[in-house]
Amino acid sequence: MNKINTLQDLEEIKKRVRPLLAVREDTNFARFKEARQIDVLVCRGTGCTAAGADEVEDAFREAIKRRGLEKRVRVNVTKIGCRGFCEKGPNVTITPGDILYTRVRRADVDEIVEKHLVRGEIVERLVYVDPISNKPAPANKDIEFYKRQRRIVLFLNGLIDPWSIEEYMAFDGYRAFIKALTSMKPDDVVEEVLKSGLRGRGGAGFPTGRKWGMVRSAQGNEKFVVCNGDEGDPGAFMNRSVLEGNPHTLIEGMLIGAFAIGNVRQGYAYVRAEYPLAIETLNHAIKQAREYGLLGQNILGTGFSFDLDIFPGAGAFVCGEETALLISIEGKRGNPRQRPPFPANKGLFDKPTTLNNVETWSIVPQIVLKGADWYKGIGVGGNAGTKTFCLVGKITNSGIAEVPVGTPLGHVVFDIGGGPPKGKSFKSVQIGGPSGGVIPIEHINTPVDYESVTSLGAIMGSGGLIVMDEDSCMVDMAKFFLQFTKDESCGKCLPCRAGIPKMLEILNKITQGHGTMEDLDVLQELAEMVGSASLCGLGQTAPNPVLSTIRHFRAEYESHIIDKKCPAAVCAGLFRAPCQHTCPVGLDVPGYVSFIKDGRFDEAYRLIRQRMPFPSVCGRVCNHPCEGKCRRGQMDDPVAIRHLKRFAADWAAEKGFEYTPKVNGKRNESVAIVGAGPAGLSAAQDLAMDGYQVTVFEALPVAGGMLAVGIPEYRLPNEMLNAEVSAIEKLGVDIRLNTRIHDVDALFAQGYKAVFLALGAHLGERMRVPGEDVKGVYDAVEFLRNVNLGREVEMGKKVAVIGGGNTATDSARVALRMGASQVDMFYRREKKDMPAIEEEIVAVEEEGIHIHELTAPTRVLSQEGKVTGLELVRMELGEFDKSGRKTPRQIKGSEYSVACDTVIQAIGQRPDTGFTEKYGIKIGMGRTISADRRTLATDRPGVFAGGDAVTGPWTVIEAIAAGQRAASSIKRYLQGQELGPRVDREDQETFLIPRPEDVEDVKERPRVTISELHPGKRASSFKEVNMGYTAQEAMSEASRCLRCDAEAGGE
Amino acid sequence: MQKVRQSVDLELPVNKDSAEYAARILRDVNEIVDLNTGKSGRLIRVLQQSQQRVGYLPPEVLTAISQVMKVPISEVNGVVSFYNFFTIVPRGKHVLQVCLGTACYVRGGQRILDVLKKEYHLEPGDTTPDGILSLDTVRCLGACALAPVVTLNGQVHRRVKPTAVKELVSRCK
């Protein structure tokens, strides 16, 4: 029998077992070939097991046997606990060498055995590849996910077999307990825990040592210790990973607690029913501990007795609340009760009880063993130690991460978690589950400690971090959590029982599009009432998700209420199809896509054209926000909506098919529009259709604004643009070119009744570095304009482009076509942070343009007034900024220079609004015109503004939408109506959209690729690169549409 | 948790009114109660194990528990109705659970439910009229990295797309 009677017994087990495990800590792969022992560690946490780790484990055993490997070397296949890299499960680590294979399938096992175990070679295709650097990281220690972690609670997870008490002992397991029991006074143990600064890891953060002290001094000769393993917070499973991966540490922690508190003979571990594997593992561990004499009567002959029992929960979230949990252990309904008396005095069976969560108990042995100072040295002041977090939701590396308390949130989400997948932008993180709140991107630098998190309206909770990206709707999330707390409310007290359903009702109303601003106030008031008047923690914290989303995302609530828009395209009650809802002008995407599918191209074109005047332009250069929300994208690739639109437009152009919208009557009022860009011309069309007399003034010699002078010919041929502009002129719109407007009063004096300022943003920003005022330094906007207008531009051979947006990529690609032999782009952040659309970045590199990351110009070098080179400085990334990108800062002394003869600066642009202020039109940030976001009204009655002049440089489709909003406002203004959000035009032709066929068997199929001009042929001409779909290709691509519009109950 | 033998009461053509049936229930309940002697929270443990054995908690079982444990039936019912884990209606031959934990919800769990509703008119808590399939929701199985997940008879299926759930349903016969 292996009964432990003395510390010596424990030492002996360690001496015997530890050498057998040494190989697991050997991270040197070079030693693999000579190794006399190989360990194959198969993660058998719930995540990996659910992903098929059981089959993989069996396959390893079989393959090793079949191969007769054991004759040559000792091979162990061991089940290990969760290491937290759940996203990539099933995970298998092979040591020596610490080589990690991810997403291992049964079918992969033979190859691993043959290649790795037999021949000592790494199976490259199964190792983890860093998604950012694209470099393989074969060893666990090379993986970014682990590098920034500090694992002390999870230290043995993945290193030992959770089913073996001796492996735990090999790593000093139970040593702390025996040390306490045989050489410390209970008071000293309490003192040590107090001094360590350990705070309850269940969420509230109450100092553990103080809690123990209170129970120790409470009256009574029968007391209990209880472990809260009712990890009911959805999206949190770190406690489970301890229970499954290292159960003995919990037992040891509770033993120490029982000894320190005194008069404790029985403990309970309350583990939720949804964790069968955790219950099984812990059960086994308890049995082993009893066998080794560590649980039971008269432990180590000291007279100290303690036993532990598991209580499996029966599925009630409220039982995570301490009073409810204790009542539940008594076998009753888990209704919480009023406190005081606190469980420290009157807990389980009315006896003094210490209740801590799994993580808290589990760290106690190490504190006792290594001392309070060691623990206090980790973390930040007042917040000692580490915290385990579950990273889930829209995040690349889902899993469990342990970091020192106080680590900035951004490091957890981006450096460890890898940020949201598929390049989506991060929006917020829900921390603390249904009782917590959201932390938005603006606060991404917040240190994750109890106080900082609370100050933002969230709570630390047990450590669930649910990451949300641009596709998550905050109103919907609030609704989701409230639905959860409504379901889980025990119903005992009125505020919680009645208040939560009422709040939910209001949220439902808002997400269905029937909410009012008054509802929002009532919601907030109710939330505050429920929070302050509820009996227990569940009710008190249930309103947190609502309050915190209103606090940080009020604009999103207002979108739902005022604009009836769900920006994330989640709240299905507000729309037919997510693509259409996301399109700023609301194009009927499912409609025209299904016409194309059926070969009814004329109807497809008309359906697009009646809604906006630029199908051909948008079919080429739109940034297609619709595709980002396409449901098909969740399956394989989004439908190529933009390409399909272009196909319809090209088809119409080729067939000479013209579409002239109807003009409804004639009105006498005339309207002046300043700027013939997409915003101005779209407004002009809408107003002309309503019979107004429209004059568009344009400073440039051509119409189209940035479409004409910003976007290069190879992306948007002029001929296409001109055709669409002249269709607008046919409605009677008078476009006056070469006419710059400086005087708003004069326009009114000339009889115009309303003015729309759509000036665009045509002034380039300067780098503001010494030496930039020499020949050969261009401002990108001016450069592109001159090229587009066919003006003479002197172009050197070696061109440097500064910047990372679309203007920069356009400039670089144009420079190449103008005869430059080498073009380099310099960008101060990383490539992944470039604001240019992805297709452009791909094209830039295809054409042989090199992108230099993390570098910024400091000086332009010149000789005799001509550029000869550029001095640059290397940048490094520091804190996160409000956009969730890391702020670049200069690395001192890293200056270097490159030779070049032309520099194009494309670092930003702004509108030329110098003249507006004296006419009572306010100017805001970045010299943009201040206008109401919805109505586009400026401070001066009758003057409206929109497009880039208001927003700063933005997209074509947003400019078109702004033009249409302006037209709607101007019409209402002229007719003496109150301004408000845009309403759809009533004169739209109705189309009978084809019914979807039964989409029973949708097979995965990537999008149809579009033909492009060969990169080698591009530099020599301005010929359009993208060649468009053929009819067949278009019909095939269109048939990929899942027809979400029909699911919404439409026709 | 004490392992108890799994029986297949539901599939036996039993006459629920027969004295024999009542006697058997009483015997089973007695056995389970005995297994839990001296343990805390006996009632919940007994209910869990009875449900594991019978498949659900019919009135006969609840009455027997009340008698054997000498606990008022109101208290037994109170506990049963409080905890999600307990069911007083028989479940289908197959049980499909859709996880609606936050991570699964964020990654599309709701859309799986939408498909089941649209295609099979199944809502959470429903069982198909032929008794083949029951649909439940569950709040977090802790397999969030595999989200969205569904379980079919306890077996976890990971990263389930709406089309894949139809595949799963078609397997239930």
Tab-separated table of N, CA and C in Angstrom, chain A residues 500-571:
chain	number	residue	atom	x	y	z
A	500	ILE	N	-36.980	41.823	-15.070
A	500	ILE	CA	-36.184	41.327	-16.198
A	500	ILE	C	-37.065	41.043	-17.417
A	501	PRO	N	-38.200	40.348	-17.263
A	501	PRO	CA	-39.049	40.131	-18.443
A	501	PRO	C	-39.528	41.441	-19.071
A	502	LYS	N	-39.774	42.428	-18.234
A	502	LYS	CA	-40.223	43.715	-18.778
A	502	LYS	C	-39.093	44.345	-19.607
A	503	MET	N	-37.883	44.266	-19.075
A	503	MET	CA	-36.745	44.812	-19.822
A	503	MET	C	-36.570	44.063	-21.142
A	504	LEU	N	-36.741	42.772	-21.058
A	504	LEU	CA	-36.586	41.949	-22.260
A	504	LEU	C	-37.630	42.333	-23.310
A	505	GLU	N	-38.819	42.603	-22.819
A	505	GLU	CA	-39.903	43.008	-23.723
A	505	GLU	C	-39.512	44.275	-24.487
A	506	ILE	N	-38.932	45.226	-23.759
A	506	ILE	CA	-38.531	46.474	-24.411
A	506	ILE	C	-37.428	46.196	-25.431
A	507	LEU	N	-36.479	45.364	-25.049
A	507	LEU	CA	-35.393	45.055	-25.985
A	507	LEU	C	-35.932	44.367	-27.227
A	508	ASN	N	-36.891	43.488	-27.035
A	508	ASN	CA	-37.491	42.826	-28.191
A	508	ASN	C	-38.148	43.840	-29.109
A	509	LYS	N	-38.828	44.775	-28.491
A	509	LYS	CA	-39.487	45.822	-29.257
A	509	LYS	C	-38.446	46.585	-30.098
A	510	ILE	N	-37.327	46.907	-29.459
A	510	ILE	CA	-36.283	47.663	-30.160
A	510	ILE	C	-35.694	46.851	-31.309
A	511	THR	N	-35.440	45.578	-31.069
A	511	THR	CA	-34.813	44.791	-32.128
A	511	THR	C	-35.796	44.425	-33.232
A	512	GLN	N	-37.088	44.612	-32.973
A	512	GLN	CA	-38.078	44.385	-34.032
A	512	GLN	C	-38.335	45.660	-34.826
A	513	GLY	N	-37.739	46.773	-34.358
A	513	GLY	CA	-37.950	48.018	-35.078
A	513	GLY	C	-39.109	48.843	-34.560
A	514	HIS	N	-39.656	48.490	-33.394
A	514	HIS	CA	-40.786	49.262	-32.882
A	514	HIS	C	-40.419	50.106	-31.671
A	515	GLY	N	-39.123	50.205	-31.384
A	515	GLY	CA	-38.710	50.927	-30.176
A	515	GLY	C	-38.798	52.439	-30.341
A	516	THR	N	-38.918	53.123	-29.237
A	516	THR	CA	-38.880	54.589	-29.249
A	516	THR	C	-37.757	55.027	-28.303
A	517	MET	N	-37.396	56.300	-28.413
A	517	MET	CA	-36.344	56.802	-27.532
A	517	MET	C	-36.811	56.786	-26.085
A	518	GLU	N	-38.111	56.901	-25.903
A	518	GLU	CA	-38.662	56.841	-24.560
A	518	GLU	C	-38.412	55.443	-23.961
A	519	ASP	N	-38.573	54.426	-24.802
A	519	ASP	CA	-38.315	53.060	-24.345
A	519	ASP	C	-36.920	52.931	-23.765
A	520	LEU	N	-35.989	53.622	-24.419
A	520	LEU	CA	-34.598	53.515	-23.984
A	520	LEU	C	-34.448	54.076	-22.567
A	521	ASP	N	-35.131	55.171	-22.309
A	521	ASP	CA	-35.083	55.752	-20.963
A	521	ASP	C	-35.720	54.816	-19.939
A	522	VAL	N	-36.875	54.271	-20.305
A	522	VAL	CA	-37.568	53.362	-19.381
A	522	VAL	C	-36.677	52.152	-19.094
A	523	LEU	N	-36.045	51.662	-20.154
A	523	LEU	CA	-35.172	50.499	-20.024
A	523	LEU	C	-34.058	50.776	-19.014
A	524	GLN	N	-33.478	51.941	-19.157
A	524	GLN	CA	-32.377	52.295	-18.276
A	524	GLN	C	-32.857	52.424	-16.820
A	525	GLU	N	-34.016	53.038	-16.672
A	525	GLU	CA	-34.574	53.236	-15.341
A	525	GLU	C	-34.882	51.877	-14.678
A	526	LEU	N	-35.521	51.026	-15.464
A	526	LEU	CA	-35.846	49.682	-14.975
A	526	LEU	C	-34.591	48.929	-14.571
A	527	ALA	N	-33.578	49.045	-15.419
A	527	ALA	CA	-32.339	48.326	-15.173
A	527	ALA	C	-31.748	48.758	-13.839
A	528	GLU	N	-31.769	50.056	-13.601
A	528	GLU	CA	-31.215	50.544	-12.347
A	528	GLU	C	-32.035	50.050	-11.160
A	529	MET	N	-33.341	49.998	-11.340
A	529	MET	CA	-34.218	49.536	-10.264
A	529	MET	C	-33.961	48.056	-9.959
A	530	VAL	N	-33.945	47.236	-11.006
A	530	VAL	CA	-33.719	45.799	-10.790
A	530	VAL	C	-32.367	45.576	-10.109
A	531	GLY	N	-31.393	46.340	-10.549
A	531	GLY	CA	-30.049	46.190	-9.982
A	531	GLY	C	-30.000	46.533	-8.506
A	532	SER	N	-30.737	47.553	-8.118
A	532	SER	CA	-30.616	47.981	-6.724
A	532	SER	C	-31.578	47.248	-5.799
A	533	ALA	N	-32.679	46.733	-6.332
A	533	ALA	CA	-33.696	46.186	-5.439
A	533	ALA	C	-33.728	44.663	-5.366
A	534	SER	N	-32.966	43.979	-6.216
A	534	SER	CA	-33.054	42.523	-6.205
A	534	SER	C	-32.358	41.932	-4.988
A	535	LEU	N	-32.784	40.732	-4.657
A	535	LEU	CA	-32.313	40.082	-3.441
A	535	LEU	C	-30.871	39.574	-3.550
A	536	CYS	N	-30.584	38.882	-4.643
A	536	CYS	CA	-29.263	38.255	-4.709
A	536	CYS	C	-28.469	38.747	-5.903
A	537	GLY	N	-27.284	38.247	-5.998
A	537	GLY	CA	-26.360	38.650	-7.041
A	537	GLY	C	-26.904	38.483	-8.445
A	538	LEU	N	-27.727	37.478	-8.662
A	538	LEU	CA	-28.221	37.259	-10.015
A	538	LEU	C	-29.032	38.462	-10.481
A	539	GLY	N	-30.005	38.858	-9.662
A	539	GLY	CA	-30.837	39.993	-10.029
A	539	GLY	C	-30.075	41.301	-10.000
A	540	GLN	N	-29.199	41.425	-9.010
A	540	GLN	CA	-28.458	42.685	-8.894
A	540	GLN	C	-27.556	42.936	-10.088
A	541	THR	N	-27.061	41.870	-10.680
A	541	THR	CA	-26.127	42.059	-11.792
A	541	THR	C	-26.773	41.805	-13.144
A	542	ALA	N	-27.969	41.253	-13.162
A	542	ALA	CA	-28.602	40.941	-14.452
A	542	ALA	C	-28.703	42.153	-15.374
A	543	PRO	N	-28.961	43.353	-14.842
A	543	PRO	CA	-29.062	44.487	-15.774
A	543	PRO	C	-27.726	44.969	-16.311
A	544	ASN	N	-26.613	44.469	-15.768
A	544	ASN	CA	-25.305	44.976	-16.211
A	544	ASN	C	-25.094	44.964	-17.719
A	545	PRO	N	-25.411	43.854	-18.400
A	545	PRO	CA	-25.183	43.871	-19.848
A	545	PRO	C	-25.994	44.968	-20.550
A	546	VAL	N	-27.191	45.240	-20.039
A	546	VAL	CA	-28.008	46.291	-20.653
A	546	VAL	C	-27.391	47.655	-20.372
A	547	LEU	N	-27.095	47.896	-19.101
A	547	LEU	CA	-26.541	49.205	-18.739
A	547	LEU	C	-25.213	49.454	-19.435
A	548	SER	N	-24.385	48.427	-19.502
A	548	SER	CA	-23.071	48.682	-20.079
A	548	SER	C	-23.135	48.815	-21.594
A	549	THR	N	-24.052	48.102	-22.244
A	549	THR	CA	-24.146	48.320	-23.699
A	549	THR	C	-24.756	49.688	-23.997
A	550	ILE	N	-25.698	50.127	-23.154
A	550	ILE	CA	-26.241	51.482	-23.392
A	550	ILE	C	-25.130	52.513	-23.158
A	551	ARG	N	-24.338	52.266	-22.136
A	551	ARG	CA	-23.274	53.216	-21.825
A	551	ARG	C	-22.241	53.323	-22.950
A	552	HIS	N	-21.830	52.183	-23.465
A	552	HIS	CA	-20.747	52.225	-24.451
A	552	HIS	C	-21.228	52.188	-25.895
A	553	PHE	N	-22.454	51.765	-26.128
A	553	PHE	CA	-22.929	51.617	-27.512
A	553	PHE	C	-24.303	52.259	-27.711
A	554	ARG	N	-24.494	53.412	-27.107
A	554	ARG	CA	-25.776	54.086	-27.215
A	554	ARG	C	-26.145	54.318	-28.685
A	555	ALA	N	-25.149	54.671	-29.491
A	555	ALA	CA	-25.420	54.961	-30.905
A	555	ALA	C	-26.033	53.744	-31.591
A	556	GLU	N	-25.634	52.570	-31.159
A	556	GLU	CA	-26.162	51.371	-31.798
A	556	GLU	C	-27.637	51.166	-31.434
A	557	TYR	N	-27.970	51.471	-30.190
A	557	TYR	CA	-29.389	51.439	-29.796
A	557	TYR	C	-30.173	52.451	-30.644
A	558	GLU	N	-29.592	53.641	-30.796
A	558	GLU	CA	-30.295	54.680	-31.554
A	558	GLU	C	-30.488	54.286	-33.014
A	559	SER	N	-29.499	53.598	-33.567
A	559	SER	CA	-29.656	53.100	-34.940
A	559	SER	C	-30.885	52.210	-35.049
A	560	HIS	N	-31.033	51.327	-34.081
A	560	HIS	CA	-32.181	50.421	-34.110
A	560	HIS	C	-33.490	51.195	-33.978
A	561	ILE	N	-33.457	52.208	-33.097
A	561	ILE	CA	-34.697	52.911	-32.782
A	561	ILE	C	-35.046	53.938	-33.858
A	562	ILE	N	-34.070	54.764	-34.209
A	562	ILE	CA	-34.381	55.869	-35.124
A	562	ILE	C	-34.281	55.438	-36.591
A	563	ASP	N	-33.167	54.789	-36.930
A	563	ASP	CA	-32.976	54.440	-38.348
A	563	ASP	C	-33.549	53.080	-38.693
A	564	LYS	N	-34.000	52.349	-37.705
A	564	LYS	CA	-34.482	50.974	-37.912
A	564	LYS	C	-33.398	50.137	-38.591
A	565	LYS	N	-32.183	50.349	-38.135
A	565	LYS	CA	-31.050	49.640	-38.741
A	565	LYS	C	-30.285	48.888	-37.667
A	566	CYS	N	-29.896	47.684	-37.989
A	566	CYS	CA	-28.996	46.941	-37.119
A	566	CYS	C	-27.640	46.936	-37.820
A	567	PRO	N	-26.687	47.745	-37.350
A	567	PRO	CA	-25.425	47.883	-38.084
A	567	PRO	C	-24.686	46.557	-38.263
A	568	ALA	N	-24.893	45.623	-37.364
A	568	ALA	CA	-24.195	44.345	-37.484
A	568	ALA	C	-25.002	43.349	-38.322
A	569	ALA	N	-26.185	43.755	-38.769
A	569	ALA	CA	-27.071	42.872	-39.542
A	569	ALA	C	-27.356	41.573	-38.802
A	570	VAL	N	-27.760	41.709	-37.556
A	570	VAL	CA	-28.106	40.546	-36.742
A	570	VAL	C	-29.607	40.490	-36.464
A	571	CYS	N	-30.171	41.636	-36.103
A	571	CYS	CA	-31.574	41.666	-35.690
A	571	CYS	C	-32.483	41.479	-36.884
